[in-house]
Amino acid sequence: MAQVDVKTIVSNFENIDLNTVFLSFFIIIFAVILSKIVAFLLTKISEKTWKHRLDFKSIISISNVLIYSLAVYYILASVFALSLNQLVIFSGFIGAVIGFGMRNLFEDIAGGIIVTMEKPYQVGDRIEMGGYYGEVKDIGLRATRLVTPDDSLVSAPNNLIFTQCVASGNSGSPEMMATLDIYIENDSDVDLAMKIFREAVVTSRFVYICPTRPVVILLNDYPFYKGLKARAYVNDLRNEFIFRSDITQRTWNEFYKRGIKPPKTPIMNYGKTAE
Amino acid sequence: MVTSNTEEAIETLVLGLDETIATIQKAISDFDSGQRLNIAIIALPYAGKSELVDEIVKMHPHEVTKIIFSSIINSKEEISLPDNSTKIMVFDNCHYLYMRKIGGFDVIKEFLNMIRSSDERLCITTWNLHSWTYLEQVLDIGKYFPIQITIPPLNTADMEKFVLSVYEENEIQFVDDSDEKNTKIFTPVKIPITEKITHRTINLYSFRINYTALKMLLFHRKEDESTESIIFKELTNVSHGNPGVATEIWNKWLEYPLIKTSSMNSDFGDIDLDGTGAFVLCIVLSMGHIRKEELEIIMNRSHNVDEITINKILFEILNQNLIVRNDEYYSVKPEKLYVVIKYLEKIRLVW
């Protein structure tokens, strides 16, 4: 039975003519265009319904997998006219070829399917992957594309999820925590500095505060300086860096006005510190 | 204990505020019995919180001292209690006691401390809803006001009474002139898209939905429904039951003495502002009314936005018909209030 199926597959492939190739090519092009249109529409809708922005974006990768899988299935089942048994045999054959010859690609695709199903991160999340940090722009079958803070597009192979830890800063939420550190002179008025720092955070136009997303200001004492740490949520993770910059700039402007200074590095300023 | 004076007053309740006034009256009688529970009345602009406060003052003319904050208070000295103050203190527009800037919370902290330590007085305060929400997250002010009252929206019947209260009976004529069959529910619109590779602009076609017409088609058309009822239902819906907003929209629809169903239009357009512009709009919304000088203090000193930029932003927001300038005060246009709120909620500037 299996022999007959294999013979039919072989004969089907021997009978491939220009029409079959053209039709297959057309289906692939159609699938690409359809996936782009779906991605475009979902992106547009996600920007309109801001609250569920990331939910809509997460559907993009699932729709891509579905569209491409259906396209491949349609090509094999209708264009090459393979039966279910033949499809299984063909899949096994292709699987073996991929497994031996294109192991990495196969791992990437498996990784892509796992990322789509298990959602360790989604489109729109801020993640650290393969040594790169940035916003997930697209989860493809082979690679995840990240945009780094300096606007570089990084394609990280999906198989990294099998071998490396992937850190997601927001786990699907539109807001994300940002921690900011500021260091001041040891003899500064710490209470005043903490008040200013807190007010700089809570008055920022990028901050998001709610009972589960509080603003926390912490003080750390170091031998040569004091460190202030703020933990606060940025209202849209895309504003993370501008949020940090906004708070840092406004805090230091106020610190200088109120006589709070940055620490003098003992190594650089050894003589003066000794005095 | 409710006095005979207040019993009379309860009979003349402000529309839609029966329960609210009853809650305040109970707090006052509880205070007489020795339990002090300060009150925060929280409302959106134009919702009628000042009218509610006036009603309370009318009910207790000799027991209430009313202090109105009409612009941002910069100094702690301006909030000290008068020596001859009565047992009930009403502070209207308490959102003017803070500024969203570094150092902008000192006055309100002093005020809250004053309220906390003033055991012999009951404090009734009014707040802008968005300022309250912000301050609740930042300063946890809810703890100072165990009774928090949000002014409820008017229902259709109350809205009708409220709007028609300024006219004689049958002065306004309601005309149903809408032609449902010819009302376009879907209008084709062009959306220009820049193509990624060649950077050429391509026009995609989409549909804009006329929700008012759609709602009219789906919900309003009952055979026996009067034109008056249709109009007031739509007015209540569009204004979210806010009397100030409804008045403004009513005036726009009214072609005295006629009001036509065809004039009902709730499409107030989209908002297109940059981040700083949206933040300025957020400040204007949270303050209710604000002067340019006050905006400058907030934006310039703390957010590093210079005067030229503020002028540009105000010009832009005025041009988009989102705010209005009365004398030297800027405020959100009543009919645009909910569009602005929706926009600011969408970009998470108000929570």
XYZ file of C-alpha atoms in Angstrom:
626
model
C 0.000 0.000 0.000
C 2.762 2.394 1.045
C 4.767 1.373 -2.026
C 1.844 2.271 -4.270
C 1.535 5.655 -2.533
C 5.223 6.370 -2.949
C 5.034 5.373 -6.621
C 2.080 7.741 -7.065
C 4.001 10.570 -5.385
C 6.964 9.942 -7.661
C 4.735 9.823 -10.738
C 2.932 12.981 -9.605
C 6.252 14.775 -9.295
C 7.370 13.421 -12.671
C 4.215 14.873 -14.195
C 4.876 18.385 -12.907
C 4.396 20.744 -15.813
C 4.689 24.472 -16.254
C 1.053 25.000 -15.212
C 1.582 23.216 -11.895
C 4.703 25.246 -11.179
C 2.919 28.456 -12.135
C -0.110 27.605 -9.987
C 2.068 26.727 -6.989
C 4.013 29.927 -7.437
C 0.755 31.875 -7.644
C -0.533 30.275 -4.403
C 2.707 31.145 -2.598
C 2.535 34.748 -3.821
C -1.131 34.889 -2.821
C -0.278 33.551 0.661
C 2.488 36.145 1.064
C 0.179 38.984 0.004
C -2.655 37.680 2.184
C -0.386 37.406 5.235
C 0.875 40.968 4.610
C -2.696 42.286 4.317
C -3.788 40.454 7.468
C -0.708 41.758 9.317
C -1.387 45.301 8.063
C -5.051 45.221 9.084
C -4.337 43.700 12.484
C -1.623 46.308 13.090
C -4.058 49.100 12.156
C -6.771 47.682 14.419
C -4.269 47.182 17.238
C -3.253 50.863 17.081
C -6.931 51.907 17.251
C -7.831 49.682 20.172
C -4.872 50.726 22.210
C -5.738 48.716 25.277
C -5.630 45.452 23.344
C -2.772 46.489 21.058
C -0.556 43.573 21.928
C -3.419 41.058 21.848
C -4.108 41.946 18.234
C -0.424 41.924 17.365
C -0.044 38.467 18.856
C -2.626 37.184 16.357
C -0.350 38.246 13.478
C 2.139 35.432 13.992
C -0.626 32.852 14.427
C -2.321 34.026 11.229
C 1.010 33.797 9.370
C 1.523 30.189 10.440
C -2.059 29.341 9.468
C -1.901 31.047 6.071
C 1.430 29.462 5.084
C 0.384 26.031 6.382
C -2.868 26.210 4.416
C -0.974 27.346 1.307
C 1.454 24.413 1.544
C -1.408 22.007 2.220
C -3.357 23.375 -0.746
C -0.363 23.073 -3.070
C 0.287 19.483 -2.041
C -3.337 18.343 -1.868
C -4.858 20.153 -4.845
C -2.040 21.061 -7.203
C -0.035 17.854 -6.806
C -3.261 15.921 -6.027
C -1.793 13.929 -3.127
C -4.096 11.847 -0.932
C -3.907 11.953 2.879
C -1.671 8.867 2.991
C 0.610 10.328 0.373
C 0.704 13.603 2.274
C 1.804 11.752 5.418
C 4.490 9.884 3.506
C 5.585 13.075 1.779
C 5.722 14.915 5.108
C 7.813 12.118 6.584
C 10.134 12.206 3.616
C 10.487 15.987 3.727
C 10.922 15.778 7.501
C 13.793 13.318 7.100
C 15.435 15.493 4.437
C 15.075 18.578 6.607
C 16.204 16.699 9.696
C 19.445 15.556 8.058
C 20.261 18.339 5.670
C 18.651 21.451 7.080
C 18.625 20.798 10.809
C 18.995 24.427 11.837
C 16.163 25.568 9.600
C 13.958 22.795 10.958
C 14.818 23.844 14.527
C 14.020 27.453 13.694
C 10.611 26.497 12.297
C 9.863 24.287 15.299
C 10.936 27.185 17.525
C 8.640 29.531 15.566
C 5.672 27.219 16.075
C 6.440 26.913 19.793
C 6.773 30.705 20.142
C 3.418 31.118 18.390
C 1.650 28.537 20.535
C 3.349 28.942 23.914
C 3.832 32.734 23.684
C 6.989 33.230 25.769
C 6.887 36.634 24.044
C 4.597 38.356 21.554
C 4.828 40.928 18.813
C 5.183 44.304 20.537
C 6.983 42.940 23.627
C 10.339 44.241 24.794
C 12.640 41.239 25.038
C 16.281 40.308 25.375
C 17.225 37.489 23.035
C 20.523 36.303 21.642
C 22.358 39.194 23.296
C 20.070 41.794 21.766
C 17.417 43.926 23.481
C 14.523 45.478 21.627
C 10.895 45.464 20.588
C 9.577 42.383 18.798
C 8.387 43.572 15.401
C 7.606 40.241 13.827
C 7.641 36.569 14.729
C 8.301 34.659 11.523
C 8.458 30.904 11.066
C 12.265 31.018 10.959
C 13.294 34.115 12.919
C 12.074 36.751 15.326
C 12.782 40.292 14.252
C 13.676 42.831 16.927
C 14.138 46.561 16.622
C 16.885 47.667 18.986
C 16.929 51.079 20.722
C 19.310 52.387 18.020
C 16.787 51.342 15.335
C 18.710 48.316 14.037
C 16.617 45.412 12.816
C 17.940 42.177 14.303
C 16.793 38.766 13.073
C 17.236 36.281 15.891
C 16.713 32.619 14.901
C 13.769 31.081 16.705
C 15.826 28.077 17.847
C 17.436 30.342 20.463
C 14.450 29.659 22.704
C 15.689 26.052 23.050
C 19.185 27.011 24.114
C 18.996 30.454 25.730
C 16.889 32.315 28.251
C 14.595 34.924 26.731
C 13.690 37.835 29.011
C 10.419 39.660 28.285
C 10.115 43.090 29.938
C 6.342 43.373 29.757
C 4.905 39.889 29.088
C 2.128 41.078 26.853
C 1.163 44.201 28.843
C 1.184 47.582 27.096
C 3.053 49.091 30.046
C 6.394 47.932 31.393
C 8.558 48.584 34.387
C 11.572 50.814 33.969
C 14.190 51.074 36.685
C 16.243 54.239 36.902
C 19.360 54.846 38.949
C 20.682 58.200 40.050
C 23.800 58.685 42.165
C 24.374 61.667 44.421
C 27.074 62.969 46.735
C 27.320 61.244 50.091
C 26.514 64.386 52.114
C 23.438 65.331 50.051
C 20.031 65.941 51.623
C 18.689 62.469 50.951
C 15.073 63.210 51.926
C 14.926 66.144 49.542
C 16.597 64.120 46.792
C 14.097 61.277 47.197
C 11.167 63.726 47.173
C 12.419 65.378 43.990
C 13.142 62.044 42.329
C 9.697 60.701 43.207
C 7.987 63.862 41.954
C 9.979 63.741 38.732
C 8.702 60.194 38.182
C 5.040 60.746 39.072
C 4.772 63.949 37.042
C 6.327 62.471 33.925
C 3.934 62.379 31.023
C 5.040 58.836 30.262
C 4.303 57.333 33.670
C 1.527 54.858 34.353
C 0.415 54.329 37.950
C -2.284 52.070 39.356
C -2.565 49.953 42.509
C -0.734 47.065 40.830
C 1.769 49.383 39.108
C 3.088 51.590 41.914
C 6.045 53.955 41.884
C 8.778 52.864 44.287
C 11.817 54.928 45.237
C 14.688 53.144 46.976
C 17.821 54.432 48.631
C 21.139 52.585 48.552
C 24.161 53.572 50.598
C 27.560 53.060 48.956
C 30.973 53.891 50.386
C 31.550 57.014 48.274
C 28.055 58.030 47.179
C 24.367 57.363 47.620
C 22.244 55.680 45.001
C 18.572 56.340 44.341
C 16.611 53.779 42.409
C 13.140 54.345 40.966
C 10.872 51.557 39.867
C 8.009 52.879 37.772
C 5.906 51.821 34.819
C 6.019 53.542 31.470
C 2.519 53.954 29.952
C 3.601 52.552 26.586
C 6.679 50.375 26.363
C 7.648 52.160 23.164
C 8.315 55.224 25.333
C 10.752 53.414 27.626
C 13.883 55.295 26.663
C 12.274 58.711 26.406
C 10.692 58.048 29.834
C 14.113 57.376 31.335
C 15.571 60.441 29.658
C 12.662 62.666 30.743
C 12.990 61.679 34.403
C 16.773 61.862 34.458
C 16.828 65.309 32.852
C 14.129 66.814 35.069
C 15.552 65.265 38.233
C 19.020 66.646 37.585
C 17.674 70.078 36.634
C 15.934 70.226 40.009
C 18.894 68.685 41.870
C 21.211 71.401 40.579
C 18.706 74.089 41.581
C 18.507 72.636 45.096
C 22.249 72.096 45.508
C 22.278 68.291 45.163
C 25.348 67.208 43.241
C 26.580 64.033 41.545
C 29.246 62.069 43.459
C 32.881 62.936 43.042
C 34.709 59.849 41.898
C 37.424 59.215 44.512
C 39.878 57.886 41.948
C 39.451 60.840 39.607
C 39.332 63.335 42.425
C 41.571 61.704 44.969
C 43.363 64.817 46.095
C 40.234 66.853 46.746
C 38.494 64.003 48.561
C 41.494 63.552 50.824
C 41.313 67.224 51.780
C -30.679 64.177 62.524
C -32.273 66.012 59.597
C -33.591 69.451 60.439
C -36.944 70.785 59.196
C -34.957 73.249 57.119
C -33.226 70.440 55.260
C -36.438 68.460 54.901
C -37.884 71.351 52.932
C -34.752 71.607 50.912
C -34.767 67.915 49.998
C -38.075 68.511 48.272
C -36.365 70.825 45.839
C -33.688 68.389 44.794
C -31.445 69.071 41.847
C -32.299 66.822 38.890
C -30.702 63.405 39.117
C -28.862 64.211 42.333
C -31.399 62.916 44.846
C -29.239 60.088 46.146
C -26.106 62.225 46.126
C -27.729 64.940 48.213
C -29.201 62.355 50.563
C -25.693 60.883 51.108
C -24.279 64.320 51.887
C -27.168 65.112 54.222
C -26.566 61.847 56.071
C -22.865 62.688 56.453
C -23.826 66.078 57.895
C -26.268 64.531 60.365
C -23.638 61.904 61.306
C -21.209 64.759 61.964
C -23.772 66.295 64.333
C -23.817 62.946 66.125
C -20.049 62.976 66.467
C -18.845 60.958 63.456
C -16.727 62.985 61.060
C -16.508 61.610 57.531
C -15.092 64.116 55.058
C -16.647 64.138 51.615
C -15.108 64.278 48.156
C -17.470 65.121 45.307
C -15.840 63.946 42.098
C -17.054 64.914 38.646
C -16.085 65.657 35.101
C -16.193 69.266 33.919
C -19.755 70.507 33.214
C -21.311 67.686 35.277
C -22.746 70.126 37.818
C -20.627 69.730 40.952
C -20.673 73.442 41.730
C -24.500 73.433 41.417
C -24.606 70.522 43.846
C -22.429 72.399 46.295
C -24.638 75.481 45.956
C -27.608 73.314 46.805
C -25.874 72.114 49.978
C -25.093 75.709 50.931
C -28.745 76.625 50.388
C -29.824 73.796 52.673
C -27.463 74.837 55.475
C -27.102 78.607 55.019
C -25.767 79.339 58.509
C -23.608 76.271 58.942
C -21.569 76.308 55.761
C -18.541 78.341 54.753
C -17.755 77.978 51.085
C -14.309 78.551 49.640
C -13.910 78.456 45.864
C -10.512 77.906 44.281
C -10.834 79.503 40.866
C -7.237 79.170 39.722
C -4.129 77.254 40.704
C -2.999 77.960 44.262
C 0.743 78.427 44.531
C 1.229 79.203 48.170
C 0.360 77.377 51.383
C -0.755 80.646 52.995
C -3.702 80.890 50.595
C -5.356 77.781 52.002
C -5.480 78.620 55.702
C -8.915 78.357 57.293
C -10.671 81.605 58.212
C -11.048 82.172 61.986
C -14.827 82.599 61.768
C -15.381 79.469 59.714
C -18.480 77.378 60.395
C -18.812 73.702 61.228
C -19.163 72.688 57.573
C -16.425 73.796 55.201
C -16.995 73.473 51.473
C -13.918 73.665 49.251
C -14.862 73.889 45.589
C -12.354 72.926 42.840
C -9.703 71.360 45.048
C -7.836 70.140 41.959
C -6.389 73.653 41.794
C -4.268 72.786 44.821
C -1.689 70.788 42.880
C 0.354 71.097 39.728
C 1.767 68.209 37.745
C 5.352 69.310 38.202
C 8.249 68.785 40.577
C 7.347 70.691 43.754
C 3.720 70.896 42.670
C 2.301 68.839 45.543
C 3.387 70.924 48.545
C 0.147 72.951 48.719
C -2.170 69.967 48.456
C -0.162 68.057 51.069
C -0.568 71.021 53.417
C -4.285 71.155 52.621
C -4.736 67.438 53.312
C -2.835 67.820 56.560
C -5.086 70.739 57.518
C -8.205 68.700 56.786
C -6.870 65.734 58.752
C -6.120 67.804 61.842
C -9.308 69.883 61.755
C -11.505 67.675 63.956
C -14.176 70.255 64.682
C -15.180 70.754 61.049
C -16.701 68.609 58.336
C -15.022 69.184 54.989
C -16.896 68.829 51.716
C -14.558 69.059 48.748
C -15.104 68.960 44.993
C -12.604 67.544 42.510
C -12.142 67.102 38.806
C -12.467 63.374 38.103
C -9.146 63.036 36.292
C -7.220 65.060 38.850
C -8.759 62.928 41.572
C -7.771 59.677 39.836
C -4.238 60.968 39.384
C -3.923 62.197 42.971
C -5.420 58.985 44.277
C -2.550 57.071 42.665
C 0.136 59.590 43.578
C -0.918 60.745 47.062
C -3.582 58.221 48.038
C -5.964 61.090 48.817
C -8.957 58.763 49.086
C -7.887 58.020 52.667
C -8.676 61.594 53.674
C -12.216 61.414 52.293
C -14.103 58.337 53.481
C -17.185 59.418 51.524
C -16.482 59.701 47.820
C -19.371 60.720 45.611
C -19.197 60.605 41.849
C -21.911 62.714 40.261
C -24.140 60.314 38.318
C -25.121 60.979 34.692
C -28.636 62.185 33.952
C -31.032 59.652 32.508
C -33.133 60.473 29.460
C -36.164 61.638 31.459
C -34.092 63.934 33.692
C -32.181 65.193 30.685
C -35.430 66.153 28.998
C -36.630 67.991 32.106
C -33.261 69.716 32.478
C -33.015 70.891 28.866
C -36.636 71.989 28.566
C -36.654 73.756 31.943
C -35.563 77.022 30.305
C -38.392 76.986 27.730
C -42.145 77.500 27.932
C -44.387 74.500 27.379
C -44.577 73.577 23.648
C -42.072 76.340 22.844
C -39.770 73.866 21.128
C -41.058 71.902 18.166
C -39.607 68.500 17.474
C -39.384 67.606 13.803
C -38.623 64.181 12.392
C -37.178 64.982 8.996
C -34.591 62.240 8.734
C -34.853 60.010 5.721
C -33.507 56.724 6.963
C -33.258 55.208 3.524
C -31.080 58.034 2.276
C -28.938 58.378 5.385
C -25.530 56.999 4.573
C -24.333 54.616 7.245
C -21.146 53.658 5.418
C -19.158 56.342 3.641
C -16.116 55.350 1.559
C -12.908 57.061 2.703
C -9.419 57.131 1.249
C -6.510 56.124 3.478
C -3.123 57.164 2.055
C -0.414 54.578 2.776
C 3.282 54.994 2.028
C 4.615 51.917 0.267
C 7.747 50.633 1.976
C 10.084 49.944 -0.971
C 9.428 52.789 -3.411
C 7.994 55.174 -0.763
C 5.118 55.940 -3.101
C 1.773 56.900 -1.608
C -0.981 54.425 -2.364
C -4.616 55.089 -1.542
C -6.442 52.271 0.180
C -10.192 52.491 0.450
C -12.056 51.877 3.660
C -15.472 52.705 5.111
C -16.340 55.208 7.797
C -19.349 54.160 9.844
C -21.952 56.763 10.792
C -22.746 55.348 14.227
C -25.554 57.814 14.879
C -27.381 56.730 11.736
C -26.652 53.074 12.495
C -27.986 53.391 16.032
C -31.036 55.260 14.743
C -31.676 52.432 12.325
C -31.167 49.674 14.866
C -32.596 51.003 18.118
C -34.587 54.174 17.809
C -37.181 53.383 15.238
C -40.122 52.059 17.119
C -43.422 52.747 15.456
C -44.901 54.499 18.475
C -41.776 56.394 19.589
C -42.144 60.157 19.559
C -39.631 62.434 17.882
C -39.016 64.124 21.223
C -38.083 60.805 22.781
C -35.722 59.940 19.915
C -33.964 63.283 20.198
C -33.552 63.183 23.975
C -32.361 59.587 23.885
C -29.685 60.542 21.397
C -28.798 63.716 23.320
C -28.366 61.725 26.555
C -26.324 59.125 24.736
C -24.028 61.600 22.981
C -23.530 63.747 26.093
C -23.067 60.685 28.360
C -25.700 62.257 30.623
C -23.495 65.267 31.351
C -25.831 68.308 31.612
C -23.223 70.895 30.578
C -22.185 68.890 27.552
C -25.830 68.209 26.659
C -26.666 71.927 26.797
C -23.872 72.719 24.381
C -24.847 69.932 21.973
C -28.528 70.930 22.225
C -27.643 74.497 21.272
C -25.745 73.183 18.264
C -28.678 71.057 17.111
C -31.338 73.665 17.825
C -32.678 75.815 14.989
C -34.970 77.789 17.256
C -37.793 76.994 17.736
C -37.227 73.785 15.755
C -35.096 70.824 16.600
C -34.791 68.279 13.813
C -33.654 64.681 13.845
C -31.566 65.437 10.761
C -29.500 67.930 12.818
C -28.367 65.248 15.248
C -24.738 64.673 14.527
C -22.327 63.096 16.959
C -19.321 62.781 14.683
C -16.761 65.003 16.414
C -13.759 63.914 14.353
C -10.365 62.518 15.253
C -7.583 64.094 17.298
C -4.097 64.370 15.921
C -1.532 65.748 18.379
C 2.094 65.004 19.214
C 3.120 63.797 22.684
C 3.598 67.267 24.163
C 0.315 68.509 22.670
C -1.526 65.534 24.144
C 0.043 66.230 27.537
C -1.062 69.879 27.412
C -4.567 68.684 26.549
C -4.390 66.293 29.511
C -3.455 69.166 31.842
C -6.317 71.322 30.502
C -8.759 68.431 30.992
C -7.524 67.663 34.506
C -7.731 71.271 35.624
C -11.060 72.118 33.992
C -10.045 75.726 33.350
C -6.444 76.873 33.229
C -4.602 80.061 32.300
C -1.696 80.131 29.886
C 0.609 81.414 32.619
C -0.282 78.419 34.768
C 0.331 76.060 31.864
C 3.708 77.712 31.384
C 4.604 77.157 35.034
C 3.798 73.456 34.704
C 5.285 72.857 31.266
C 8.188 75.255 31.235
C 9.706 74.835 34.668
C 9.187 71.130 35.061
C 8.790 69.687 31.583
C 11.275 71.907 29.742
C 8.733 73.099 27.172
C 9.367 76.709 26.208
C 6.777 79.463 25.758
C 6.930 79.361 21.945
C 6.109 75.644 21.952
C 3.240 76.185 24.389
C 1.845 78.931 22.138
C 2.164 76.625 19.139
C 0.407 73.781 20.944
C -2.429 75.992 22.183
C -2.857 77.353 18.653
C -2.970 73.792 17.296
C -5.461 72.556 19.893
C -7.649 75.621 19.389
C -7.539 75.014 15.635
C -8.657 71.436 16.115
C -11.625 72.854 18.064
C -10.758 70.799 21.126
C -10.465 73.654 23.583
C -12.026 77.050 23.958
C -10.639 80.276 25.384
C -12.844 82.325 27.688
C -11.111 85.485 28.896
C -7.715 84.127 29.846
C -8.866 80.612 30.699
C -8.576 77.577 28.447
C -10.949 74.646 28.848
C -12.001 71.609 26.836
C -14.985 72.358 24.599
C -18.041 70.742 26.180
C -19.089 68.912 23.018
C -15.525 67.559 22.607
C -15.149 66.448 26.224
C -15.748 62.739 25.690
C -13.760 62.647 22.437
C -10.814 64.144 24.324
C -11.217 61.718 27.235
C -11.382 58.745 24.886
C -8.264 59.939 23.066
C -6.294 60.535 26.265
C -7.391 57.197 27.690
C -6.289 55.525 24.475
C -2.784 56.911 24.776
C -2.872 56.381 28.550
C -2.408 59.964 29.624
C -5.480 59.672 31.788
C -6.067 56.441 33.656
